[in-house]
Amino acid sequence: MLKLKHRIATIGSHSALQILKGAKDEGFETICVCEKKRVKPYKMFPVADEIIEVDSFKDFLKIEKQLIEKDAIVIPHGSFVEYLKSDKIKKLKVPHYGNKNILDWETDRRKQAKWLTQAGIKMPKIFDKAKDIDRPVIVKFHGARGGRGYFLANSPEDFEKKIAAHPDEEVTIQEYVVGVPIYVHYFYSRVTGELEILGFDKRYESNADSIGRVAAADQITTNLQTSYTIVGNIPLVVRESLLPYFIKIGERVVEESKKLEKPGLYGPFCLEGIVTQDLILTVFEISARIVAGTNPFVAGSPYTFFKYNEPMSTGRRIARDIKQAIEEDKMDLILG
Amino acid sequence: MLKLKHRIATIGSHSALQILKGAKDEGFETICVCEKKRVKPYKMFPVADEIIEVDSFKDFLKIEKQLIEKDAIVIPHGSFVEYLKSDKIKKLKVPHYGNKNILDWETDRRKQAKWLTQAGIKMPKIFDKAKDIDRPVIVKFHGARGGRGYFLANSPEDFEKKIAAHPDEEVTIQEYVVGVPIYVHYFYSRVTGELEILGFDKRYESNADSIGRVAAADQITTNLQTSYTIVGNIPLVVRESLLPYFIKIGERVVEESKKLEKPGLYGPFCLEGIVTQDLILTVFEISARIVAGTNPFVAGSPYTFFKYNEPMSTGRRIARDIKQAIEEDKMDLILG
Amino acid sequence: MLKLKHRIATIGSHSALQILKGAKDEGFETICVCEKKRVKPYKMFPVADEIIEVDSFKDFLKIEKQLIEKDAIVIPHGSFVEYLKSDKIKKLKVPHYGNKNILDWETDRRKQAKWLTQAGIKMPKIFDKAKDIDRPVIVKFHGARGGRGYFLANSPEDFEKKIAAHPDEEVTIQEYVVGVPIYVHYFYSRVTGELEILGFDKRYESNADSIGRVAAADQITTNLQTSYTIVGNIPLVVRESLLPYFIKIGERVVEESKKLEKPGLYGPFCLEGIVTQDLILTVFEISARIVAGTNPFVAGSPYTFFKYNEPMSTGRRIARDIKQAIEEDKMDLILG
């Protein structure tokens, strides 16, 4: 295999194992920047050729020079965005896979709503004022905290009662859409000009995905409430007749991003929503980078199997995009 | 690889990606007959050597001559049966994989009940008259509409109240069996004379598979009702100690079919039921062809891995059956 | 491939298909000891080079001599432990993979609690007297019966009412922990000295995993109760940020076992618990041998894919441990 000059680096959490494994499978050497207390998985699973230990992910900038010297390209993921914040990411000098400016459109909920709505995608109604709550709503805290503490409310009174436990939190009050959660994993390559669907999953949330194991009568006598802490992910496939619809939605998201933030969104992204009984996807969030919901598919998904004759994860697809850009001398298409 | 004269064709929906991918992996050229508005997945995933676009699946007969000229063998699936109906399928002149006459036993619920009952399989009680409802029942509309609108009722009064919204529908009133849904994927080859289990899944239904995420108290105050629109499928495995039982049931279904509709059922089929806490499978439906529940396993299932040293999907198993029939000059065993 | 003198044997149930397939993939000949009435899966799936049929698993001792003559090493699994009991297993003369004495620590709940508690692992509170029940509890019967009949109770009165149907049963009364069930699959090799995580699953229980499909109002009017019969298993992955924690817990379990029962636990083991919304694992059971929850991963899991360049199931990992011990002349490290 061609020895590649560049190395692939990311920070050790979220989907790092997949990213680094995929990079190795494409022939890159790999670097895991890792907090000392989190290093064990990256020793147990030999996907990192080098581990750079830091006391805290906040020290990432201190080791940036090392990464530049090693010809590293960094791959952002959810924890990367959470710990570095988009303003620090924008100032990074080490080459970064993906359009940095698009991250603002992911983290700012108003910009996100503008993007998706202009792309013609259905979103849950947002209530700016609690007093307007006229249907079931879900109350979400800002920042990627894995859904901890999210709660349901039915009325302004119900909301006020429950928010009292979180006096200093900024929240979003969203319509609660009834249907099944689904996460659609896309990949758009500027190198090939093609959009791909790489798979689907649903999250496994504590206790939302097990409260239903308690009989209704017992739930009521024991006063059980739903919580939404993400614990993991479960693989699934969708009805084949839904694929044209999901493809169309993905195309619109990419097209709209080109108008809003040149050169637009590329690499992996995810629409996170609810499919109602009318088979409409209501999207409550977009992630403009790899999501952990691709982790069930580190050896490929049923969908990547249709196209590739080898195990193709989202992490590996990123590495292949970079490799192809290197080979075709199109690095400007993948770094942003 | 041997160049095969025949091509494998199906219509673009349901499990077409899997069927065509499997056919290619066995060395066949493939044809996807596709509605113009649904063509994108078959361009995104390169499993069709040729795409024949039609305005509507109802135009299938118009392109039948093309298929015959191309030496195509068509593979039926759920959407194929839904759009063409069994009477049109019976009149097809293009070679058809599987016993066409068995499709009547799948689509006619009375014939289906006769088949399964004579095979000694437990089925939910059917209530011919709503006034006889004396336990929880599920009310199903005729035709494969993905479970949309199915509802539960507890009594004749409850039924009458809920059916009022669907004045012109033909319905089946079935006992609601308490236990976990399970779909058993079988394959019976007349070429090898062997029955195989290819895997298991459960459906992912909106909102049946997420209504339990809402705490019971909130469900009641917001008056949530269960609906059964199929959105996708989730892979699973079963207790190994249940396999002898599932094998016995599958054998009985095949044996009984030989008596009812010569030469009987062959190719893939699926028993769709509920496993109760006594570990009894109550079957509410049989599909006498490939089902979408095999789609999680396009790269093989844990079960096909035991037997085959390569990824073996149900779609590929069909293609291998055809290839083996061609090689052994036994085409009469697989076309019907 | 090197022809190995030893054969791998187990009894036909639980995870035998996986164990035997894994052994064949490592180059061993395999033997399935099987009850006559359960033999079909082991003929359908060609993983056993030889099937020894017995009338009952209780006759295992009658064929032990045959196994010894064939140079067999037996692999214990859940049904093996259930049918032979640990006292018979201890008297086996045929070589046995794993520390036999550790099985007492698995089957005796008080010893198990000592082991896990001393390892610093959180367990649900056990109520020795029903009159002390002051929170939701789950009532479990002794012996591995697949969770049949387990019930919830809220108070001493509720317990007494429900236990009346089971007058002669020994039960454990456990705190009911609210969160999502998760099964952590570990492997500790004395040959390599390394601990590995091989995957995660959740059980699929009748009707616990489908009662939530019934709307709360309907559950109440039809008086539905939760039951816990294990029907199968569903694959999942966990948040990558939880891996350091799960690794630490696994290490502690192994270390503590070395103190309690020399030379300690080795081979596959499983922690079965609930992850609460605070992301703490409360463990309600340890299995000190392969569990059926590894069956979704007979072709490898997302985790084994990180380390191995071929499909690596838990069954195959066992066979590789044995092969490596043979090659390095360290059989004393794996037989106990």
Short mmCIF file of N, CA and C in Angstrom, two decimals, chain C residues 191-327:
data_model
loop_
_atom_site.label_atom_id
_atom_site.label_comp_id
_atom_site.label_asym_id
_atom_site.label_seq_id
_atom_site.Cartn_x
_atom_site.Cartn_y
_atom_site.Cartn_z
N VAL C 191 -2.98 -16.22 28.93
CA VAL C 191 -1.87 -16.47 27.99
C VAL C 191 -1.24 -15.15 27.55
N THR C 192 -2.09 -14.17 27.23
CA THR C 192 -1.56 -12.87 26.81
C THR C 192 -1.48 -11.89 27.98
N GLY C 193 -2.19 -12.18 29.06
CA GLY C 193 -2.25 -11.25 30.19
C GLY C 193 -3.11 -10.03 29.92
N GLU C 194 -3.93 -10.08 28.86
CA GLU C 194 -4.70 -8.90 28.48
C GLU C 194 -6.20 -9.07 28.70
N LEU C 195 -6.82 -7.96 29.09
CA LEU C 195 -8.27 -7.89 29.15
C LEU C 195 -8.78 -7.23 27.88
N GLU C 196 -9.83 -7.81 27.28
CA GLU C 196 -10.43 -7.22 26.08
C GLU C 196 -11.93 -7.03 26.30
N ILE C 197 -12.48 -6.00 25.67
CA ILE C 197 -13.94 -5.89 25.57
C ILE C 197 -14.33 -6.41 24.19
N LEU C 198 -15.23 -7.39 24.16
CA LEU C 198 -15.59 -8.02 22.89
C LEU C 198 -16.92 -7.52 22.33
N GLY C 199 -17.67 -6.78 23.15
CA GLY C 199 -18.94 -6.26 22.62
C GLY C 199 -19.97 -6.00 23.69
N PHE C 200 -21.14 -5.57 23.25
CA PHE C 200 -22.26 -5.22 24.12
C PHE C 200 -23.56 -5.68 23.46
N ASP C 201 -24.52 -6.06 24.28
CA ASP C 201 -25.85 -6.35 23.73
C ASP C 201 -26.89 -6.00 24.78
N LYS C 202 -28.14 -6.08 24.36
CA LYS C 202 -29.22 -6.11 25.35
C LYS C 202 -30.08 -7.32 25.02
N ARG C 203 -30.68 -7.86 26.05
CA ARG C 203 -31.57 -9.00 25.85
C ARG C 203 -32.87 -8.54 25.21
N TYR C 204 -33.57 -9.52 24.64
CA TYR C 204 -34.90 -9.28 24.08
C TYR C 204 -35.84 -10.19 24.87
N GLU C 205 -36.63 -9.58 25.75
CA GLU C 205 -37.39 -10.33 26.74
C GLU C 205 -38.89 -10.24 26.50
N SER C 206 -39.56 -11.37 26.67
CA SER C 206 -41.02 -11.44 26.51
C SER C 206 -41.67 -11.41 27.87
N ASN C 207 -42.52 -10.44 28.10
CA ASN C 207 -42.96 -9.35 27.26
C ASN C 207 -42.32 -7.99 27.61
N ALA C 208 -41.29 -8.00 28.47
CA ALA C 208 -40.73 -6.71 28.93
C ALA C 208 -40.40 -5.79 27.77
N ASP C 209 -39.87 -6.37 26.68
CA ASP C 209 -39.44 -5.52 25.58
C ASP C 209 -40.54 -5.24 24.55
N SER C 210 -41.78 -5.54 24.89
CA SER C 210 -42.86 -5.17 23.96
C SER C 210 -44.09 -4.63 24.67
N ILE C 211 -44.12 -4.75 25.98
CA ILE C 211 -45.29 -4.24 26.70
C ILE C 211 -45.45 -2.74 26.44
N GLY C 212 -44.33 -2.05 26.22
CA GLY C 212 -44.37 -0.62 25.94
C GLY C 212 -44.98 -0.29 24.59
N ARG C 213 -45.19 -1.31 23.74
CA ARG C 213 -45.86 -1.09 22.46
C ARG C 213 -47.37 -0.89 22.64
N VAL C 214 -47.85 -1.26 23.81
CA VAL C 214 -49.27 -1.06 24.12
C VAL C 214 -49.42 0.28 24.83
N ALA C 215 -50.29 1.14 24.33
CA ALA C 215 -50.49 2.45 24.94
C ALA C 215 -50.86 2.28 26.42
N ALA C 216 -50.40 3.21 27.24
CA ALA C 216 -50.56 3.10 28.69
C ALA C 216 -52.01 2.86 29.09
N ALA C 217 -52.92 3.59 28.47
CA ALA C 217 -54.33 3.45 28.83
C ALA C 217 -54.80 2.01 28.57
N ASP C 218 -54.37 1.44 27.43
CA ASP C 218 -54.75 0.06 27.10
C ASP C 218 -54.10 -0.95 28.04
N GLN C 219 -52.88 -0.68 28.46
CA GLN C 219 -52.22 -1.58 29.42
C GLN C 219 -53.03 -1.68 30.70
N ILE C 220 -53.51 -0.52 31.12
CA ILE C 220 -54.20 -0.48 32.40
C ILE C 220 -55.56 -1.17 32.32
N THR C 221 -56.30 -0.88 31.24
CA THR C 221 -57.64 -1.51 31.14
C THR C 221 -57.52 -3.02 30.93
N THR C 222 -56.42 -3.48 30.32
CA THR C 222 -56.27 -4.92 30.10
C THR C 222 -55.39 -5.58 31.15
N ASN C 223 -54.97 -4.79 32.15
CA ASN C 223 -54.23 -5.33 33.30
C ASN C 223 -52.95 -6.07 32.90
N LEU C 224 -52.17 -5.51 32.00
CA LEU C 224 -50.93 -6.17 31.58
C LEU C 224 -49.84 -6.07 32.65
N GLN C 225 -49.12 -7.19 32.83
CA GLN C 225 -48.00 -7.26 33.76
C GLN C 225 -46.73 -7.57 32.97
N THR C 226 -45.60 -7.08 33.45
CA THR C 226 -44.33 -7.37 32.80
C THR C 226 -43.86 -8.78 33.12
N SER C 227 -43.31 -9.49 32.12
CA SER C 227 -42.61 -10.75 32.36
C SER C 227 -41.24 -10.67 31.69
N TYR C 228 -40.35 -11.61 32.03
CA TYR C 228 -38.94 -11.46 31.64
C TYR C 228 -38.35 -12.71 31.01
N THR C 229 -39.11 -13.40 30.19
CA THR C 229 -38.56 -14.58 29.53
C THR C 229 -37.61 -14.15 28.41
N ILE C 230 -36.39 -14.64 28.46
CA ILE C 230 -35.41 -14.25 27.43
C ILE C 230 -35.74 -14.97 26.13
N VAL C 231 -35.86 -14.20 25.06
CA VAL C 231 -36.16 -14.75 23.74
C VAL C 231 -34.95 -14.62 22.82
N GLY C 232 -34.18 -13.57 23.00
CA GLY C 232 -33.04 -13.37 22.11
C GLY C 232 -32.19 -12.21 22.56
N ASN C 233 -31.41 -11.70 21.65
CA ASN C 233 -30.46 -10.62 21.96
C ASN C 233 -30.35 -9.66 20.79
N ILE C 234 -30.14 -8.38 21.13
CA ILE C 234 -30.03 -7.31 20.14
C ILE C 234 -28.66 -6.67 20.30
N PRO C 235 -27.92 -6.50 19.18
CA PRO C 235 -26.59 -5.92 19.26
C PRO C 235 -26.66 -4.43 19.53
N LEU C 236 -25.67 -3.91 20.23
CA LEU C 236 -25.57 -2.46 20.37
C LEU C 236 -24.11 -2.06 20.61
N VAL C 237 -23.86 -0.78 20.52
CA VAL C 237 -22.56 -0.23 20.90
C VAL C 237 -22.81 0.80 21.99
N VAL C 238 -21.76 1.15 22.74
CA VAL C 238 -21.91 2.17 23.79
C VAL C 238 -21.13 3.42 23.44
N ARG C 239 -21.48 4.50 24.11
CA ARG C 239 -20.72 5.75 23.97
C ARG C 239 -19.25 5.47 24.21
N GLU C 240 -18.42 5.96 23.36
CA GLU C 240 -16.99 5.69 23.49
C GLU C 240 -16.44 6.23 24.82
N SER C 241 -17.04 7.30 25.32
CA SER C 241 -16.56 7.89 26.57
C SER C 241 -16.86 7.01 27.78
N LEU C 242 -17.69 5.96 27.61
CA LEU C 242 -17.93 5.03 28.71
C LEU C 242 -16.90 3.90 28.76
N LEU C 243 -16.12 3.74 27.70
CA LEU C 243 -15.21 2.60 27.66
C LEU C 243 -14.16 2.60 28.79
N PRO C 244 -13.54 3.75 29.11
CA PRO C 244 -12.57 3.71 30.21
C PRO C 244 -13.19 3.16 31.50
N TYR C 245 -14.42 3.55 31.75
CA TYR C 245 -15.13 3.10 32.94
C TYR C 245 -15.40 1.59 32.90
N PHE C 246 -15.89 1.10 31.77
CA PHE C 246 -16.17 -0.33 31.66
C PHE C 246 -14.87 -1.15 31.74
N ILE C 247 -13.80 -0.62 31.20
CA ILE C 247 -12.52 -1.33 31.28
C ILE C 247 -12.07 -1.42 32.74
N LYS C 248 -12.18 -0.31 33.45
CA LYS C 248 -11.75 -0.29 34.86
C LYS C 248 -12.53 -1.32 35.68
N ILE C 249 -13.83 -1.37 35.45
CA ILE C 249 -14.67 -2.33 36.17
C ILE C 249 -14.27 -3.76 35.86
N GLY C 250 -14.03 -4.03 34.61
CA GLY C 250 -13.62 -5.39 34.21
C GLY C 250 -12.30 -5.78 34.85
N GLU C 251 -11.37 -4.84 34.88
CA GLU C 251 -10.07 -5.12 35.50
C GLU C 251 -10.23 -5.46 36.98
N ARG C 252 -11.10 -4.70 37.65
CA ARG C 252 -11.30 -4.94 39.08
C ARG C 252 -11.88 -6.32 39.35
N VAL C 253 -12.83 -6.73 38.48
CA VAL C 253 -13.46 -8.05 38.64
C VAL C 253 -12.40 -9.15 38.51
N VAL C 254 -11.52 -9.01 37.54
CA VAL C 254 -10.47 -10.01 37.35
C VAL C 254 -9.51 -10.01 38.54
N GLU C 255 -9.09 -8.81 38.95
CA GLU C 255 -8.14 -8.73 40.07
C GLU C 255 -8.71 -9.34 41.34
N GLU C 256 -9.97 -9.00 41.62
CA GLU C 256 -10.60 -9.51 42.85
C GLU C 256 -10.71 -11.03 42.79
N SER C 257 -11.00 -11.57 41.60
CA SER C 257 -11.17 -13.03 41.47
C SER C 257 -9.86 -13.76 41.79
N LYS C 258 -8.75 -13.11 41.49
CA LYS C 258 -7.46 -13.74 41.78
C LYS C 258 -7.25 -13.90 43.28
N LYS C 259 -7.81 -12.95 44.04
CA LYS C 259 -7.69 -13.05 45.50
C LYS C 259 -8.64 -14.11 46.04
N LEU C 260 -9.83 -14.20 45.44
CA LEU C 260 -10.88 -15.03 46.01
C LEU C 260 -10.75 -16.50 45.63
N GLU C 261 -10.29 -16.77 44.42
CA GLU C 261 -10.31 -18.16 43.94
C GLU C 261 -9.19 -18.33 42.94
N LYS C 262 -8.01 -18.63 43.44
CA LYS C 262 -6.84 -18.76 42.59
C LYS C 262 -7.06 -19.78 41.48
N PRO C 263 -6.57 -19.64 40.29
CA PRO C 263 -5.80 -18.49 39.79
C PRO C 263 -6.70 -17.36 39.31
N GLY C 264 -7.96 -17.38 39.68
CA GLY C 264 -8.86 -16.30 39.29
C GLY C 264 -9.65 -16.63 38.04
N LEU C 265 -10.43 -15.66 37.62
CA LEU C 265 -11.31 -15.77 36.45
C LEU C 265 -10.49 -15.56 35.18
N TYR C 266 -10.72 -16.43 34.19
CA TYR C 266 -10.14 -16.14 32.86
C TYR C 266 -11.07 -16.69 31.79
N GLY C 267 -10.81 -16.29 30.54
CA GLY C 267 -11.74 -16.60 29.47
C GLY C 267 -12.81 -15.52 29.40
N PRO C 268 -13.95 -15.84 28.74
CA PRO C 268 -15.01 -14.83 28.61
C PRO C 268 -15.81 -14.67 29.89
N PHE C 269 -16.24 -13.46 30.17
CA PHE C 269 -17.19 -13.22 31.26
C PHE C 269 -18.05 -12.02 30.91
N CYS C 270 -19.13 -11.85 31.66
CA CYS C 270 -20.10 -10.83 31.31
C CYS C 270 -20.65 -10.16 32.55
N LEU C 271 -20.67 -8.83 32.53
CA LEU C 271 -21.36 -8.08 33.57
C LEU C 271 -22.71 -7.64 33.02
N GLU C 272 -23.76 -7.95 33.76
CA GLU C 272 -25.11 -7.71 33.31
C GLU C 272 -25.73 -6.67 34.22
N GLY C 273 -26.08 -5.54 33.67
CA GLY C 273 -26.55 -4.49 34.55
C GLY C 273 -27.42 -3.46 33.87
N ILE C 274 -27.58 -2.38 34.58
CA ILE C 274 -28.42 -1.26 34.16
C ILE C 274 -27.55 -0.02 34.18
N VAL C 275 -27.56 0.73 33.08
CA VAL C 275 -26.89 2.02 33.08
C VAL C 275 -27.95 3.08 33.38
N THR C 276 -27.76 3.77 34.50
CA THR C 276 -28.72 4.79 34.92
C THR C 276 -28.48 6.09 34.16
N GLN C 277 -29.34 7.07 34.39
CA GLN C 277 -29.17 8.34 33.68
C GLN C 277 -27.92 9.11 34.12
N ASP C 278 -27.30 8.68 35.23
CA ASP C 278 -26.03 9.26 35.65
C ASP C 278 -24.85 8.52 35.06
N LEU C 279 -25.13 7.59 34.15
CA LEU C 279 -24.10 6.80 33.46
C LEU C 279 -23.29 5.92 34.41
N ILE C 280 -23.95 5.45 35.47
CA ILE C 280 -23.36 4.47 36.38
C ILE C 280 -23.93 3.10 36.04
N LEU C 281 -23.05 2.08 35.98
CA LEU C 281 -23.51 0.72 35.75
C LEU C 281 -23.79 0.05 37.09
N THR C 282 -25.05 -0.30 37.32
CA THR C 282 -25.38 -1.12 38.47
C THR C 282 -25.47 -2.56 37.99
N VAL C 283 -24.63 -3.42 38.56
CA VAL C 283 -24.52 -4.80 38.07
C VAL C 283 -25.44 -5.70 38.88
N PHE C 284 -26.31 -6.44 38.20
CA PHE C 284 -27.14 -7.38 38.96
C PHE C 284 -26.68 -8.81 38.81
N GLU C 285 -25.73 -9.06 37.90
CA GLU C 285 -25.27 -10.44 37.74
C GLU C 285 -23.95 -10.47 36.98
N ILE C 286 -23.11 -11.45 37.36
CA ILE C 286 -21.92 -11.73 36.57
C ILE C 286 -22.03 -13.16 36.06
N SER C 287 -21.66 -13.37 34.82
CA SER C 287 -21.54 -14.72 34.27
C SER C 287 -20.07 -14.96 34.03
N ALA C 288 -19.56 -16.05 34.61
CA ALA C 288 -18.12 -16.31 34.58
C ALA C 288 -17.75 -17.27 33.45
N ARG C 289 -18.47 -17.13 32.33
CA ARG C 289 -18.23 -17.97 31.14
C ARG C 289 -18.95 -17.28 29.99
N ILE C 290 -18.89 -17.85 28.80
CA ILE C 290 -19.54 -17.24 27.65
C ILE C 290 -21.04 -17.10 27.89
N VAL C 291 -21.63 -15.99 27.46
CA VAL C 291 -23.08 -15.80 27.56
C VAL C 291 -23.69 -15.73 26.16
N ALA C 292 -25.00 -15.97 26.10
CA ALA C 292 -25.70 -15.99 24.81
C ALA C 292 -25.77 -14.59 24.19
N GLY C 293 -25.52 -13.57 25.00
CA GLY C 293 -25.52 -12.21 24.48
C GLY C 293 -24.39 -11.94 23.50
N THR C 294 -23.45 -12.87 23.38
CA THR C 294 -22.41 -12.73 22.36
C THR C 294 -22.85 -13.29 21.01
N ASN C 295 -24.00 -13.95 20.98
CA ASN C 295 -24.45 -14.59 19.73
C ASN C 295 -24.74 -13.63 18.57
N PRO C 296 -25.09 -12.35 18.81
CA PRO C 296 -25.21 -11.46 17.64
C PRO C 296 -23.88 -11.27 16.91
N PHE C 297 -22.78 -11.64 17.56
CA PHE C 297 -21.45 -11.30 17.04
C PHE C 297 -20.65 -12.51 16.60
N VAL C 298 -21.31 -13.50 16.03
CA VAL C 298 -20.57 -14.70 15.60
C VAL C 298 -19.62 -14.38 14.45
N ALA C 299 -19.89 -13.29 13.72
CA ALA C 299 -18.96 -12.87 12.67
C ALA C 299 -18.12 -11.68 13.13
N GLY C 300 -18.04 -11.49 14.43
CA GLY C 300 -17.28 -10.37 14.98
C GLY C 300 -18.19 -9.23 15.38
N SER C 301 -17.70 -8.40 16.31
CA SER C 301 -18.44 -7.22 16.75
C SER C 301 -17.71 -5.98 16.26
N PRO C 302 -18.34 -4.79 16.38
CA PRO C 302 -17.62 -3.57 16.05
C PRO C 302 -16.32 -3.43 16.86
N TYR C 303 -16.30 -4.02 18.05
CA TYR C 303 -15.12 -3.89 18.91
C TYR C 303 -14.01 -4.87 18.52
N THR C 304 -14.39 -6.11 18.21
CA THR C 304 -13.34 -7.06 17.82
C THR C 304 -12.73 -6.67 16.48
N PHE C 305 -13.52 -5.94 15.66
CA PHE C 305 -13.00 -5.49 14.37
C PHE C 305 -11.82 -4.52 14.54
N PHE C 306 -11.79 -3.79 15.64
CA PHE C 306 -10.67 -2.85 15.87
C PHE C 306 -9.34 -3.59 16.03
N LYS C 307 -9.41 -4.78 16.58
CA LYS C 307 -8.16 -5.48 16.94
C LYS C 307 -7.78 -6.60 15.97
N TYR C 308 -8.77 -7.28 15.43
CA TYR C 308 -8.49 -8.48 14.64
C TYR C 308 -8.80 -8.21 13.17
N ASN C 309 -8.01 -8.76 12.30
CA ASN C 309 -8.28 -8.55 10.88
C ASN C 309 -9.09 -9.69 10.27
N GLU C 310 -9.92 -10.31 11.08
CA GLU C 310 -10.79 -11.39 10.63
C GLU C 310 -11.95 -11.46 11.61
N PRO C 311 -13.03 -12.13 11.23
CA PRO C 311 -14.20 -12.18 12.13
C PRO C 311 -13.84 -12.89 13.43
N MET C 312 -13.97 -12.20 14.54
CA MET C 312 -13.57 -12.75 15.83
C MET C 312 -14.74 -12.74 16.80
N SER C 313 -15.36 -13.92 16.96
CA SER C 313 -16.43 -14.05 17.95
C SER C 313 -15.82 -14.39 19.30
N THR C 314 -16.64 -14.38 20.33
CA THR C 314 -16.18 -14.84 21.63
C THR C 314 -15.79 -16.32 21.57
N GLY C 315 -16.60 -17.11 20.83
CA GLY C 315 -16.27 -18.53 20.67
C GLY C 315 -14.91 -18.73 20.03
N ARG C 316 -14.64 -17.94 19.01
CA ARG C 316 -13.35 -18.07 18.34
C ARG C 316 -12.21 -17.56 19.24
N ARG C 317 -12.51 -16.54 20.04
CA ARG C 317 -11.48 -16.01 20.95
C ARG C 317 -11.07 -17.07 21.95
N ILE C 318 -12.04 -17.86 22.41
CA ILE C 318 -11.73 -18.98 23.31
C ILE C 318 -10.80 -19.96 22.60
N ALA C 319 -11.17 -20.32 21.37
CA ALA C 319 -10.36 -21.30 20.63
C ALA C 319 -8.95 -20.79 20.38
N ARG C 320 -8.85 -19.49 20.13
CA ARG C 320 -7.52 -18.93 19.90
C ARG C 320 -6.69 -18.95 21.18
N ASP C 321 -7.35 -18.71 22.31
CA ASP C 321 -6.65 -18.78 23.60
C ASP C 321 -6.08 -20.18 23.81
N ILE C 322 -6.91 -21.18 23.48
CA ILE C 322 -6.47 -22.57 23.64
C ILE C 322 -5.33 -22.88 22.66
N LYS C 323 -5.49 -22.43 21.43
CA LYS C 323 -4.46 -22.71 20.43
C LYS C 323 -3.13 -22.09 20.82
N GLN C 324 -3.22 -20.85 21.30
CA GLN C 324 -2.00 -20.16 21.70
C GLN C 324 -1.35 -20.86 22.89
N ALA C 325 -2.18 -21.33 23.82
CA ALA C 325 -1.65 -22.07 24.98
C ALA C 325 -0.95 -23.36 24.52
N ILE C 326 -1.55 -24.03 23.53
CA ILE C 326 -0.94 -25.25 22.99
C ILE C 326 0.42 -24.91 22.36
N GLU C 327 0.41 -23.88 21.54
CA GLU C 327 1.63 -23.52 20.81
C GLU C 327 2.75 -23.08 21.75
#
